[in-house]
Tab-separated table of N, CA and C in Angstrom:
chain	number	residue	atom	x	y	z
O	61	MET	N	-68.008	38.610	-45.392
O	61	MET	CA	-69.464	39.354	-46.494
O	61	MET	C	-69.422	37.974	-46.745
O	62	SER	N	-70.920	37.938	-47.281
O	62	SER	CA	-71.687	36.532	-47.621
O	62	SER	C	-71.932	37.464	-48.946
O	63	ASP	N	-71.996	35.796	-49.789
O	63	ASP	CA	-71.916	35.769	-50.922
O	63	ASP	C	-73.346	36.788	-50.885
O	64	ARG	N	-74.193	36.512	-50.976
O	64	ARG	CA	-75.455	37.746	-51.505
O	64	ARG	C	-75.062	39.012	-50.785
O	65	VAL	N	-74.816	39.832	-49.681
O	65	VAL	CA	-74.252	41.100	-48.969
O	65	VAL	C	-73.083	41.421	-50.525
O	66	GLN	N	-72.289	40.658	-50.893
O	66	GLN	CA	-70.938	41.000	-52.360
O	66	GLN	C	-71.976	41.158	-53.188
O	67	ASN	N	-73.119	40.631	-53.649
O	67	ASN	CA	-73.377	39.807	-55.286
O	67	ASN	C	-73.982	41.529	-54.822
O	68	THR	N	-74.520	42.067	-54.525
O	68	THR	CA	-75.890	43.038	-53.460
O	68	THR	C	-74.589	45.011	-54.531
O	69	ALA	N	-74.155	44.937	-53.134
O	69	ALA	CA	-72.795	45.466	-53.340
O	69	ALA	C	-72.120	46.111	-55.089
O	70	ALA	N	-71.986	44.673	-55.704
O	70	ALA	CA	-71.625	44.802	-56.612
O	70	ALA	C	-72.419	45.491	-57.766
O	71	THR	N	-73.264	44.873	-57.098
O	71	THR	CA	-74.271	44.972	-58.405
O	71	THR	C	-74.534	46.146	-58.693
O	72	GLU	N	-74.525	47.425	-57.633
O	72	GLU	CA	-74.764	48.611	-56.475
O	72	GLU	C	-74.027	49.711	-57.264
O	73	ALA	N	-72.839	48.607	-57.774
O	73	ALA	CA	-71.353	49.640	-57.469
O	73	ALA	C	-71.566	49.263	-59.288
O	74	LYS	N	-71.709	49.116	-59.548
O	74	LYS	CA	-72.049	49.204	-61.386
O	74	LYS	C	-73.322	49.804	-61.909
O	75	LYS	N	-74.053	49.932	-61.066
O	75	LYS	CA	-75.502	51.032	-60.815
O	75	LYS	C	-74.827	52.294	-61.171
O	76	MET	N	-74.080	52.810	-60.107
O	76	MET	CA	-73.171	54.246	-59.851
O	76	MET	C	-72.092	53.878	-60.133
O	77	ALA	N	-71.624	52.738	-61.053
O	77	ALA	CA	-69.805	53.834	-61.669
O	77	ALA	C	-70.151	54.590	-62.867
O	78	GLY	N	-71.017	54.797	-63.934
O	78	GLY	CA	-70.730	55.331	-64.374
O	78	GLY	C	-70.238	55.427	-65.504
O	79	ASN	N	-69.968	56.125	-66.540
O	79	ASN	CA	-69.637	55.959	-68.262
O	79	ASN	C	-67.571	55.369	-68.102
O	80	GLY	N	-66.896	55.997	-66.729
O	80	GLY	CA	-65.710	56.041	-66.647
O	80	GLY	C	-65.130	54.541	-65.694
O	81	ALA	N	-64.127	54.136	-66.800
O	81	ALA	CA	-63.351	53.034	-66.755
O	81	ALA	C	-63.139	53.559	-63.950
O	82	LEU	N	-62.252	53.898	-64.054
O	82	LEU	CA	-62.311	54.575	-62.658
O	82	LEU	C	-63.212	55.227	-61.800
O	83	SER	N	-64.723	55.182	-61.818
O	83	SER	CA	-65.483	55.694	-61.463
O	83	SER	C	-66.075	55.080	-60.457
O	84	GLY	N	-66.116	53.841	-60.003
O	84	GLY	CA	-66.335	52.403	-58.920
O	84	GLY	C	-65.345	53.011	-58.661
O	85	ALA	N	-63.354	52.870	-58.664
O	85	ALA	CA	-62.488	53.202	-57.681
O	85	ALA	C	-62.373	54.098	-56.909
O	86	VAL	N	-63.349	55.324	-57.878
O	86	VAL	CA	-63.760	56.881	-56.433
O	86	VAL	C	-64.351	56.276	-55.056
O	87	ILE	N	-65.600	55.374	-55.483
O	87	ILE	CA	-66.668	54.446	-53.895
O	87	ILE	C	-66.017	53.780	-53.593
O	88	ALA	N	-64.338	53.196	-53.348
O	88	ALA	CA	-64.280	52.351	-53.260
O	88	ALA	C	-62.912	52.752	-51.524
O	89	VAL	N	-62.630	53.773	-52.110
O	89	VAL	CA	-61.472	54.970	-51.798
O	89	VAL	C	-61.820	56.529	-50.758
O	90	ALA	N	-63.590	56.518	-51.397
O	90	ALA	CA	-64.063	57.563	-50.760
O	90	ALA	C	-63.852	57.296	-48.878
O	91	GLY	N	-63.739	56.717	-48.073
O	91	GLY	CA	-63.733	56.895	-46.627
O	91	GLY	C	-62.534	57.142	-46.387
O	92	ALA	N	-61.100	56.519	-47.196
O	92	ALA	CA	-60.157	56.619	-46.813
O	92	ALA	C	-60.173	58.060	-45.872
O	93	GLY	N	-59.597	58.066	-44.742
O	93	GLY	CA	-59.060	59.000	-44.112
O	93	GLY	C	-57.519	59.563	-43.878
O	94	GLY	N	-57.263	60.451	-44.063
O	94	GLY	CA	-56.513	61.014	-43.171
O	94	GLY	C	-55.266	61.253	-44.966
O	95	PRO	N	-53.220	61.123	-44.922
O	95	PRO	CA	-53.372	61.716	-45.877
O	95	PRO	C	-53.300	60.492	-47.334
O	96	ALA	N	-52.831	59.492	-46.536
O	96	ALA	CA	-53.627	58.395	-47.306
O	96	ALA	C	-54.404	58.588	-48.284
O	97	GLY	N	-55.151	58.689	-47.574
O	97	GLY	CA	-56.748	58.859	-48.782
O	97	GLY	C	-56.722	60.329	-49.655
O	98	ARG	N	-56.370	60.964	-48.739
O	98	ARG	CA	-56.152	61.798	-50.188
O	98	ARG	C	-55.333	62.492	-51.028
O	99	ALA	N	-54.346	61.249	-51.007
O	99	ALA	CA	-53.379	61.032	-51.560
O	99	ALA	C	-54.379	61.108	-52.989
O	100	ALA	N	-54.713	59.297	-52.338
O	100	ALA	CA	-55.551	58.024	-53.563
O	100	ALA	C	-56.114	59.266	-54.173
O	101	LEU	N	-57.430	59.919	-53.510
O	101	LEU	CA	-58.229	60.599	-54.002
O	101	LEU	C	-57.770	61.499	-54.979
O	102	LEU	N	-56.492	62.413	-54.527
O	102	LEU	CA	-55.857	62.768	-56.168
O	102	LEU	C	-55.493	62.382	-57.045
O	103	ARG	N	-55.071	61.182	-57.140
O	103	ARG	CA	-54.740	59.994	-58.292
O	103	ARG	C	-55.415	60.124	-58.848
O	104	LEU	N	-56.815	59.860	-58.238
O	104	LEU	CA	-57.650	59.389	-59.162
O	104	LEU	C	-58.665	60.121	-60.034
O	105	ALA	N	-58.560	61.822	-59.108
O	105	ALA	CA	-58.599	62.422	-59.598
O	105	ALA	C	-57.832	62.990	-61.445
O	106	GLU	N	-57.065	63.305	-60.799
O	106	GLU	CA	-55.623	63.884	-61.921
O	106	GLU	C	-55.832	61.912	-63.202
O	107	ALA	N	-56.753	61.093	-63.061
O	107	ALA	CA	-56.458	59.647	-63.476
O	107	ALA	C	-58.140	60.360	-65.022
O	108	GLY	N	-58.412	61.008	-64.342
O	108	GLY	CA	-59.904	61.146	-64.908
O	108	GLY	C	-61.340	60.955	-63.772
O	109	ALA	N	-60.901	59.953	-62.689
O	109	ALA	CA	-62.125	59.327	-62.443
O	109	ALA	C	-62.937	60.965	-61.699
O	110	THR	N	-64.637	59.946	-62.018
O	110	THR	CA	-65.462	61.647	-61.004
O	110	THR	C	-66.497	60.708	-60.121
């Protein structure tokens, strides 16, 4: 990923992250498929991610 794209992605993630510490983490794993992705989303939900 180029520096420009990475910086833009980071900026957008910060705007979308909300107030929770784990909010940005949900964006990172939302596309994960299968049992591993589901398990990751469940762990984040239990931790209070929105």
